[in-house]
mmCIF file of C-alpha atoms in Angstrom:
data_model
loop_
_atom_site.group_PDB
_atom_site.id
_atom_site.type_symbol
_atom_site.label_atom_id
_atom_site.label_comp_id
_atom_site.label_asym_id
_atom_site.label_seq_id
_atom_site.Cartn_x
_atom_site.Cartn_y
_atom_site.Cartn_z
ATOM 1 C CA UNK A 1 84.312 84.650 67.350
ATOM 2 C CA UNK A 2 84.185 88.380 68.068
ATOM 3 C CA UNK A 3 84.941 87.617 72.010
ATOM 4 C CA UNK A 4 88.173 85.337 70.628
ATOM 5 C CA UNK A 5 89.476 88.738 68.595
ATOM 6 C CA UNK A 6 88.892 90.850 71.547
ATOM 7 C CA UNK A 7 90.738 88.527 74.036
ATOM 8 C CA UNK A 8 93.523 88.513 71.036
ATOM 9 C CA UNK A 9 93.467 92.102 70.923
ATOM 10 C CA UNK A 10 94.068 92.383 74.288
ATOM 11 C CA UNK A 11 96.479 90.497 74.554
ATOM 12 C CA UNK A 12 98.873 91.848 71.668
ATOM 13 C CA UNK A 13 98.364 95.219 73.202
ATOM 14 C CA UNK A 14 99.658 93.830 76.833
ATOM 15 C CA UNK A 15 102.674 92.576 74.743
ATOM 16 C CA UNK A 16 103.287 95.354 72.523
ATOM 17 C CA UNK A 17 103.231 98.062 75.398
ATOM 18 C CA UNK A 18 105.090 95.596 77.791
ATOM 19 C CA UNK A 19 107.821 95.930 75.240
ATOM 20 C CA UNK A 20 107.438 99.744 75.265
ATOM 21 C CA UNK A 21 107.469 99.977 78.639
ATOM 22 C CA UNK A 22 110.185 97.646 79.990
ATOM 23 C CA UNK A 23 108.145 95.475 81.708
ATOM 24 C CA UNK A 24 109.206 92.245 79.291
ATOM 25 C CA UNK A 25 111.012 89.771 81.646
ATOM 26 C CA UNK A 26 114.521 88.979 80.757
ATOM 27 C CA UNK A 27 116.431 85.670 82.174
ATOM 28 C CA UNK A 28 118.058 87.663 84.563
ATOM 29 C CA UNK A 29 117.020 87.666 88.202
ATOM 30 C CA UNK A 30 115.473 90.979 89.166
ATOM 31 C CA UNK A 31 117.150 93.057 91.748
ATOM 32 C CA UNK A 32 114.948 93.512 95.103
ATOM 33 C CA UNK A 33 115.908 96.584 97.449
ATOM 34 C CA UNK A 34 115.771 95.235 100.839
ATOM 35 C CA UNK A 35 116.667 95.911 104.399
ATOM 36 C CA UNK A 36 119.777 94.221 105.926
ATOM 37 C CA UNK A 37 118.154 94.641 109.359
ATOM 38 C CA UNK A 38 115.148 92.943 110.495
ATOM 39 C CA UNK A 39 113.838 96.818 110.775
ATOM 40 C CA UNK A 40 112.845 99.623 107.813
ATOM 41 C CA UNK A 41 115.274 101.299 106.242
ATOM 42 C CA UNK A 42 116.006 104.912 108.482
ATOM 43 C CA UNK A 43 115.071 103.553 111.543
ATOM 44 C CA UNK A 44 117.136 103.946 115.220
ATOM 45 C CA UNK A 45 118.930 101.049 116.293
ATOM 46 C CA UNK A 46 121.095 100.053 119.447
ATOM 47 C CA UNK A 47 124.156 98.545 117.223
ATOM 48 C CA UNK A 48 127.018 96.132 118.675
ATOM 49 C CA UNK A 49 129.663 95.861 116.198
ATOM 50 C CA UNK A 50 133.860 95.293 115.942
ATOM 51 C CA UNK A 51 135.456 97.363 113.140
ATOM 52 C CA UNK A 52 137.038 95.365 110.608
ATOM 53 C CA UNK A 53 139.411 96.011 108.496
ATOM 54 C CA UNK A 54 138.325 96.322 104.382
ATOM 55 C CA UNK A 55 141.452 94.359 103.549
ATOM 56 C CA UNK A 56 140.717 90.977 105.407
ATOM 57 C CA UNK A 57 137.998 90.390 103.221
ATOM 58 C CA UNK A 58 140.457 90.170 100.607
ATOM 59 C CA UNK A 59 138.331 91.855 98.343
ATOM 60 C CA UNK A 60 139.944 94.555 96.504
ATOM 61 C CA UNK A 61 137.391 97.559 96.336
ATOM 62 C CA UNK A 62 137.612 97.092 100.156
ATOM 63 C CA UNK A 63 141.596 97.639 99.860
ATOM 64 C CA UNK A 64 141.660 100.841 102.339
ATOM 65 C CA UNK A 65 138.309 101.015 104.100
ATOM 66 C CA UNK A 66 137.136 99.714 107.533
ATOM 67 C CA UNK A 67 133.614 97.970 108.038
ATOM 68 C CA UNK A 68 131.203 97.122 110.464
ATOM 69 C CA UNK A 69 131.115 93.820 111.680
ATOM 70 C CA UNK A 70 127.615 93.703 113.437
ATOM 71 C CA UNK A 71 127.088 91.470 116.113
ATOM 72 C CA UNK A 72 124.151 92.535 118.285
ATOM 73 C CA UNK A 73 120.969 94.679 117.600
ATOM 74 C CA UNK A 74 118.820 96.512 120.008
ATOM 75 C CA UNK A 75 120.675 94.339 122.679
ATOM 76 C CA UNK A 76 119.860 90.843 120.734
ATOM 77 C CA UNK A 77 123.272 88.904 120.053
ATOM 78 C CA UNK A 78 123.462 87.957 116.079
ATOM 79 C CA UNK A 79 123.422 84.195 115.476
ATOM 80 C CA UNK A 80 125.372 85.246 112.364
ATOM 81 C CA UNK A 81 126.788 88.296 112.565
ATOM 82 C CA UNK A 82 126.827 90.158 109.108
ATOM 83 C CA UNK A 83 128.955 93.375 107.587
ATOM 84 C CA UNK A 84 128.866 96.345 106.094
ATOM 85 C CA UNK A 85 130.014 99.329 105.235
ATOM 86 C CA UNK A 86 129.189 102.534 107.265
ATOM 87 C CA UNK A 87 129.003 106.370 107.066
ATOM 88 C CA UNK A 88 129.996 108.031 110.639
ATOM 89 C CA UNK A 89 127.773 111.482 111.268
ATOM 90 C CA UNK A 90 129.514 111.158 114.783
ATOM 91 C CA UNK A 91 133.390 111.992 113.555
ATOM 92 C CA UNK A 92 134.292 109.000 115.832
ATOM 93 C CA UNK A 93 135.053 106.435 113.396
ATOM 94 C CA UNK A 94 137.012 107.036 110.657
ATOM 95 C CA UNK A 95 135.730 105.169 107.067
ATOM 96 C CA UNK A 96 139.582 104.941 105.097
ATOM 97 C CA UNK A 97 143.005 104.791 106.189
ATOM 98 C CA UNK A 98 143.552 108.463 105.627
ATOM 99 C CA UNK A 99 140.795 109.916 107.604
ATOM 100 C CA UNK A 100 142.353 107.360 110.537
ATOM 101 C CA UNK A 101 145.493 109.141 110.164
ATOM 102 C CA UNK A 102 143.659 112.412 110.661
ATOM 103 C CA UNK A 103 142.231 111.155 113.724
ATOM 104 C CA UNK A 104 145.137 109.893 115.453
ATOM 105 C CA UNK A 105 148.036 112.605 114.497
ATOM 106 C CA UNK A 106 145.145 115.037 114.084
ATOM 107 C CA UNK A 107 146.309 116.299 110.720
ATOM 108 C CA UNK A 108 146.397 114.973 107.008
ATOM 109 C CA UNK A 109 149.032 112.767 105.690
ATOM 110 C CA UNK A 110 151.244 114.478 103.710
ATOM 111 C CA UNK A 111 152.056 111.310 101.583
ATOM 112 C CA UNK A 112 150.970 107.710 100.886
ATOM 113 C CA UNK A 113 150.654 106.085 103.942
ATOM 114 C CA UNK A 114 153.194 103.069 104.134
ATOM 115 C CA UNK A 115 151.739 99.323 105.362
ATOM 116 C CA UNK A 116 153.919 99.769 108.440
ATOM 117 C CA UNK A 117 151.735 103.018 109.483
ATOM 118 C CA UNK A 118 148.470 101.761 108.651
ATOM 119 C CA UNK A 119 149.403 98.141 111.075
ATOM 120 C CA UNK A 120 150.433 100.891 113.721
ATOM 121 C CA UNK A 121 147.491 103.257 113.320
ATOM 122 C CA UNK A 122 144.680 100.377 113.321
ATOM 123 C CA UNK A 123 146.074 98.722 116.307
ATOM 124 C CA UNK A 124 143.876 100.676 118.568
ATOM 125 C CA UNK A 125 140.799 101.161 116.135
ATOM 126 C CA UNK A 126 140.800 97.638 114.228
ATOM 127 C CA UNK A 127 138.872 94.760 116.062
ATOM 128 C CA UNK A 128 137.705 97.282 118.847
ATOM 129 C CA UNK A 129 134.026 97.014 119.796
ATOM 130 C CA UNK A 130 131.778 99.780 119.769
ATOM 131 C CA UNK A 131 127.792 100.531 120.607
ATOM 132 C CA UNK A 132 125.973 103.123 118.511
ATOM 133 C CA UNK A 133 122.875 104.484 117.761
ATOM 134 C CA UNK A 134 122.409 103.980 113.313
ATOM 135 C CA UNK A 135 120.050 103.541 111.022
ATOM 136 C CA UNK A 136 120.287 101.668 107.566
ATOM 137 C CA UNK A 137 120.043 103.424 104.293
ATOM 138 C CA UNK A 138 121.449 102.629 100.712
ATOM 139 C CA UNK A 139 122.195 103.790 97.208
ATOM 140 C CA UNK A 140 122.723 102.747 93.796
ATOM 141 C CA UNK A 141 126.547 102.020 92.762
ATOM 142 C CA UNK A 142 127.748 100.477 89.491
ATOM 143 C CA UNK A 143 127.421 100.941 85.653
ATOM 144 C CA UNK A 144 124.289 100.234 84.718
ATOM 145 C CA UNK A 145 123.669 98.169 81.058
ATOM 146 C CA UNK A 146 124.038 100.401 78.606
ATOM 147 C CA UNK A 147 120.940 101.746 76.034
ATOM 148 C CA UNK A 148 120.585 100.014 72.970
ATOM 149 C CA UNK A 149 119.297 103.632 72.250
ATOM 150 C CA UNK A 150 122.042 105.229 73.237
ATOM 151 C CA UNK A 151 124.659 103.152 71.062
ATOM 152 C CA UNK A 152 122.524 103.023 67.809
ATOM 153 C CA UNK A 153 120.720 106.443 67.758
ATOM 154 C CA UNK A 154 123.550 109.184 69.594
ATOM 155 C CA UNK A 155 126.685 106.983 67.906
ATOM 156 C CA UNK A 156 128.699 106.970 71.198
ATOM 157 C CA UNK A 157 131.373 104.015 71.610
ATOM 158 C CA UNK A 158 130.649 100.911 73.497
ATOM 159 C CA UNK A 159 132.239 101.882 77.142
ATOM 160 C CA UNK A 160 134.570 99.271 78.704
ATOM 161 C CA UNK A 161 133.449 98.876 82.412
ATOM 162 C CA UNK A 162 135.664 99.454 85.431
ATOM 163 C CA UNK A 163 133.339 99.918 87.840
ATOM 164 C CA UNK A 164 131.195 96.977 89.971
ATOM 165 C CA UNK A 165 127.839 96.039 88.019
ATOM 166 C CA UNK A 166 124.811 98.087 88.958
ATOM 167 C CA UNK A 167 123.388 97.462 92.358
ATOM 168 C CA UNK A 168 121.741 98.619 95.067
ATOM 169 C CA UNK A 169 124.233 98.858 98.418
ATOM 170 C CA UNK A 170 123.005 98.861 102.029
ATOM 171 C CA UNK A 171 124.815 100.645 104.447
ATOM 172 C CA UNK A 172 124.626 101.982 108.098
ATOM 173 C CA UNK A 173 124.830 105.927 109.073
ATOM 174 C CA UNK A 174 126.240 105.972 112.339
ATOM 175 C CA UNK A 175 124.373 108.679 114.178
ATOM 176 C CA UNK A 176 125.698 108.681 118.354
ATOM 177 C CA UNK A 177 127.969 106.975 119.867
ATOM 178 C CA UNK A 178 126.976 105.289 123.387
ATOM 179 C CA UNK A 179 129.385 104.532 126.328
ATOM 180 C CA UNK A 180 128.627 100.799 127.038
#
């Protein structure tokens, strides 16, 4: 009898301090932080890719922005190749429309750049293939859920989201470019 309230014991403290500690499990499936490559996160690799333009993915929060379309790592052709977006350390590829514009007419836009421009602009960038030297890396973006806490105890208003849902985004960091 006294081993029974013991194992009891036990386990309403496991569930009490689970609750305290946010370790309850919810029906929603848990995020997991993982590489896109086959290789740890901040590690060197020989990249193939094409840049793509955000647009063709008809996606709108991609309305403006070029990709990487990767198609060959460390000199291995992709079965499937995957893409993503990219941070240039190199100033060779531009990441937006605008910073495009600087690189070809090597100056900012003075105004909104008109469809016509952008066509003109990307028809020696867009498509291209390039081989780099990057490395994977990744951050949190989103609105997370808000606090219970938060709402009840500091009184603030519920917030109306207009941002993507919280989530962890992989990315590449171009580091060199290399002459095929």
């Amino acid at each position: 009898m006294q081993k029974s309230i013991k194992t009891i014991s036990f386990f309403l403290f496991v569930c009490i301090s689970s609750m305290f500690f946010g370790q309850i499990k919810t029906g929603k499936p848990a995020s997991v932080i993982k590489e896109k490559l086959a290789f740890p996160f901040g590690t060197l690799v020989k990249l193939k890719f094409e840049i793509i333009d955000g647009a063709s993915l008809k996606q709108k929060s991609l309305n403006g922005i070029y990709l990487m379309k990767i198609k060959e790592i460390n000199g291995n052709s992709l079965k499937e190749p995957f893409t993503l977006e990219f941070i240039d350390e190199t100033g060779e590829f531009p990441i937006e429309n605008f910073a495009l514009y600087k690189k070809v007419y090597r100056r900012e836009a003075e105004n909104d750049l008109s469809s016509d421009e952008i066509k003109k602009m990307e028809k020696d960038y867009v498509g291209k293939t390039f081989i780099v030297l990057a490395y994977e890396s990744g951050k949190f973006v989103g609105t997370p859920e808000e606090s219970d806490y938060v709402y009840k105890k500091v009184h603030l208003p519920r917030l109306i989201k207009q941002d993507v849902s919280f989530q962890f985004k992989n990315y590449m960091v171009i580091d060199s470019k290399l002459s095929e």
